[in-house]
Amino acid sequence: MSYKILVNGPITRKIMSSILASLAKNTDAGGHSVFIGQVRADIRGAKRVRAIEYSAYEKMAETEAGKIKESILAEFNDVKSVEILHSVGIVMVGETSLFVLVSAGHRHHAIDACSRVVEMIKATLPVWKKEIFEDNSAMWKENSLD
Amino acid sequence: MSYKILVNGPITRKIMSSILASLAKNTDAGGHSVFIGQVRADIRGAKRVRAIEYSAYEKMAETEAGKIKESILAEFNDVKSVEILHSVGIVMVGETSLFVLVSAGHRHHAIDACSRVVEMIKATLPVWKKEIFEDNSAMWKENSLD
Amino acid sequence: MEIQVFFFGVLAEATKTAFKHYRGVTSFEELKMRIGDDFPEISHYNYRIAVNNELVYEDPVLKEGDEVAYMPPFAGG
Amino acid sequence: MEIQVFFFGVLAEATKTAFKHYRGVTSFEELKMRIGDDFPEISHYNYRIAVNNELVYEDPVLKEGDEVAYMPPFAGG
């Protein structure tokens, strides 16, 4: 499968910048909605998060990402393209672990579809995360509904 | 006023990339929602758009952008920062004319606030646009509700 | 008093004027009439008026040096 | 038949096993019992099962070489 969503380590500024560089090719797109998820320095009790370690069922994650993409393109006929990148491995506080970009003819479709993609990622991608604290202890974390 | 939203010409990849580079400083942000508006090669009858020329009431645009920012920060207490950039002058098809970035602790707040900022920009920024066609004729255009 | 008047967007094109000083202005109402006489073409357009960067919804009291802006519907983004 | 079983996330940590071959499997039900005997600790966790990258909601018919994955609640993003 050539479609590859998983990135080892953080999604760097270089990666994001090269994706932004490709936007101008879509001359029928009027709006791009981007979601960037990054690791937050959350406090759990007396501990502060310093990184998240992501793991994934890689084959299934690629399959599920492909399904998300197809379902969005089927539902929003104004959407021109959907890009999804998700980290596996260690991502430090402040670094990016998720990058979603939806291009559409009109802004509402881009924004609504991007928001939907983010929800579908949380619900259907077989990815797991372990918060690593400044004292190097760790805790598995499930997604909340926030 | 140091807060400056208007950019002469297109919002370049370099500008966007340097904004993305600053995201990691917000270690209490978990999500960034970005909207990128670009000039679409629309067809009007037999003509195809090749650029948009934007003009603005510059002082008022800066004031109104400041009001948008304040109102979003007041309404969403999870929002950490709001960045708005808007072009004035000529922006070619495929180039970016609007860049909005909202950083928040949690993704829903980032996404909802960013969408709101884009709507407020359309409604309250004193900016005008003239579509320039491939034959160099031009037409003033109002925002539609799409 | 002296008032600065700005036209934006299609209005600047229609009036061929981005900016005009009006001297001896006595009131907002009187200013609007003078502008209407000088630029009758603006009656063909929708517009809103701002005074000193703020939209006005009823005729304001002007003071020396105020900026009045004639603005077509916004089209940012 | 031979089946490959994968454990992910906290289950891989709890079982100290990311991957285990099961030979001579006769059915999905029988496989689940053998896994439960080998790794009783998984009963303390919530999980879902996928076969060949697809979530299963009732016991499927397995075939030679199938991949069975034990997956805790997803936590991407």
mmCIF file of C-alpha atoms in Angstrom, chain C residues 5-72:
data_model
loop_
_atom_site.group_PDB
_atom_site.id
_atom_site.type_symbol
_atom_site.label_atom_id
_atom_site.label_comp_id
_atom_site.label_asym_id
_atom_site.label_seq_id
_atom_site.Cartn_x
_atom_site.Cartn_y
_atom_site.Cartn_z
ATOM 1 C CA VAL C 5 -13.957 60.936 3.607
ATOM 2 C CA PHE C 6 -12.742 57.575 2.255
ATOM 3 C CA PHE C 7 -14.312 55.341 -0.352
ATOM 4 C CA PHE C 8 -13.462 51.644 -0.501
ATOM 5 C CA GLY C 9 -13.774 48.751 -2.911
ATOM 6 C CA VAL C 10 -16.215 49.218 -5.759
ATOM 7 C CA LEU C 11 -17.134 52.661 -4.380
ATOM 8 C CA ALA C 12 -13.580 53.939 -4.843
ATOM 9 C CA GLU C 13 -13.736 52.695 -8.409
ATOM 10 C CA ALA C 14 -17.213 54.103 -9.080
ATOM 11 C CA THR C 15 -16.394 57.535 -7.623
ATOM 12 C CA LYS C 16 -12.829 57.455 -9.018
ATOM 13 C CA THR C 17 -11.942 58.793 -5.569
ATOM 14 C CA ALA C 18 -10.342 56.999 -2.662
ATOM 15 C CA PHE C 19 -10.166 60.062 -0.436
ATOM 16 C CA LYS C 20 -11.643 63.558 -0.275
ATOM 17 C CA HIS C 21 -11.454 66.393 2.264
ATOM 18 C CA TYR C 22 -14.649 68.189 3.127
ATOM 19 C CA ARG C 23 -14.311 71.617 4.778
ATOM 20 C CA GLY C 24 -16.943 73.636 6.595
ATOM 21 C CA VAL C 25 -18.974 70.537 7.448
ATOM 22 C CA THR C 26 -21.805 71.391 9.863
ATOM 23 C CA SER C 27 -23.273 67.944 10.556
ATOM 24 C CA PHE C 28 -23.175 64.330 9.445
ATOM 25 C CA GLU C 29 -26.473 64.782 7.629
ATOM 26 C CA GLU C 30 -25.180 67.794 5.733
ATOM 27 C CA LEU C 31 -21.956 65.901 4.877
ATOM 28 C CA LYS C 32 -23.934 62.981 3.469
ATOM 29 C CA MET C 33 -25.894 65.355 1.253
ATOM 30 C CA ARG C 34 -22.734 66.973 -0.074
ATOM 31 C CA ILE C 35 -21.235 63.545 -0.772
ATOM 32 C CA GLY C 36 -24.450 62.484 -2.510
ATOM 33 C CA ASP C 37 -24.276 65.597 -4.705
ATOM 34 C CA ASP C 38 -20.598 65.109 -5.541
ATOM 35 C CA PHE C 39 -20.908 61.361 -6.195
ATOM 36 C CA PRO C 40 -24.465 60.556 -7.258
ATOM 37 C CA GLU C 41 -23.269 57.149 -8.526
ATOM 38 C CA ILE C 42 -22.915 55.809 -4.974
ATOM 39 C CA SER C 43 -26.700 55.572 -4.724
ATOM 40 C CA HIS C 44 -26.500 52.523 -6.978
ATOM 41 C CA TYR C 45 -24.504 50.548 -4.423
ATOM 42 C CA ASN C 46 -25.038 48.990 -1.040
ATOM 43 C CA TYR C 47 -22.728 50.402 1.554
ATOM 44 C CA ARG C 48 -22.203 50.950 5.247
ATOM 45 C CA ILE C 49 -20.562 53.933 6.883
ATOM 46 C CA ALA C 50 -17.871 53.937 9.555
ATOM 47 C CA VAL C 51 -16.707 56.936 11.554
ATOM 48 C CA ASN C 52 -13.217 56.635 12.993
ATOM 49 C CA ASN C 53 -13.068 52.872 12.291
ATOM 50 C CA GLU C 54 -16.443 52.134 13.888
ATOM 51 C CA LEU C 55 -19.598 51.268 11.994
ATOM 52 C CA VAL C 56 -22.371 53.777 12.641
ATOM 53 C CA TYR C 57 -26.004 52.746 12.772
ATOM 54 C CA GLU C 58 -27.500 56.198 13.245
ATOM 55 C CA ASP C 59 -26.205 59.647 12.393
ATOM 56 C CA PRO C 60 -23.348 60.433 14.788
ATOM 57 C CA VAL C 61 -22.163 63.842 16.021
ATOM 58 C CA LEU C 62 -19.017 64.640 14.041
ATOM 59 C CA LYS C 63 -16.028 66.512 15.339
ATOM 60 C CA GLU C 64 -13.044 68.183 13.697
ATOM 61 C CA GLY C 65 -10.780 65.753 11.867
ATOM 62 C CA ASP C 66 -13.119 62.747 11.963
ATOM 63 C CA GLU C 67 -12.683 60.042 9.334
ATOM 64 C CA VAL C 68 -15.790 58.904 7.510
ATOM 65 C CA ALA C 69 -15.606 55.704 5.429
ATOM 66 C CA TYR C 70 -18.035 54.499 2.763
ATOM 67 C CA MET C 71 -17.735 50.747 2.632
ATOM 68 C CA PRO C 72 -19.384 48.199 0.318
#
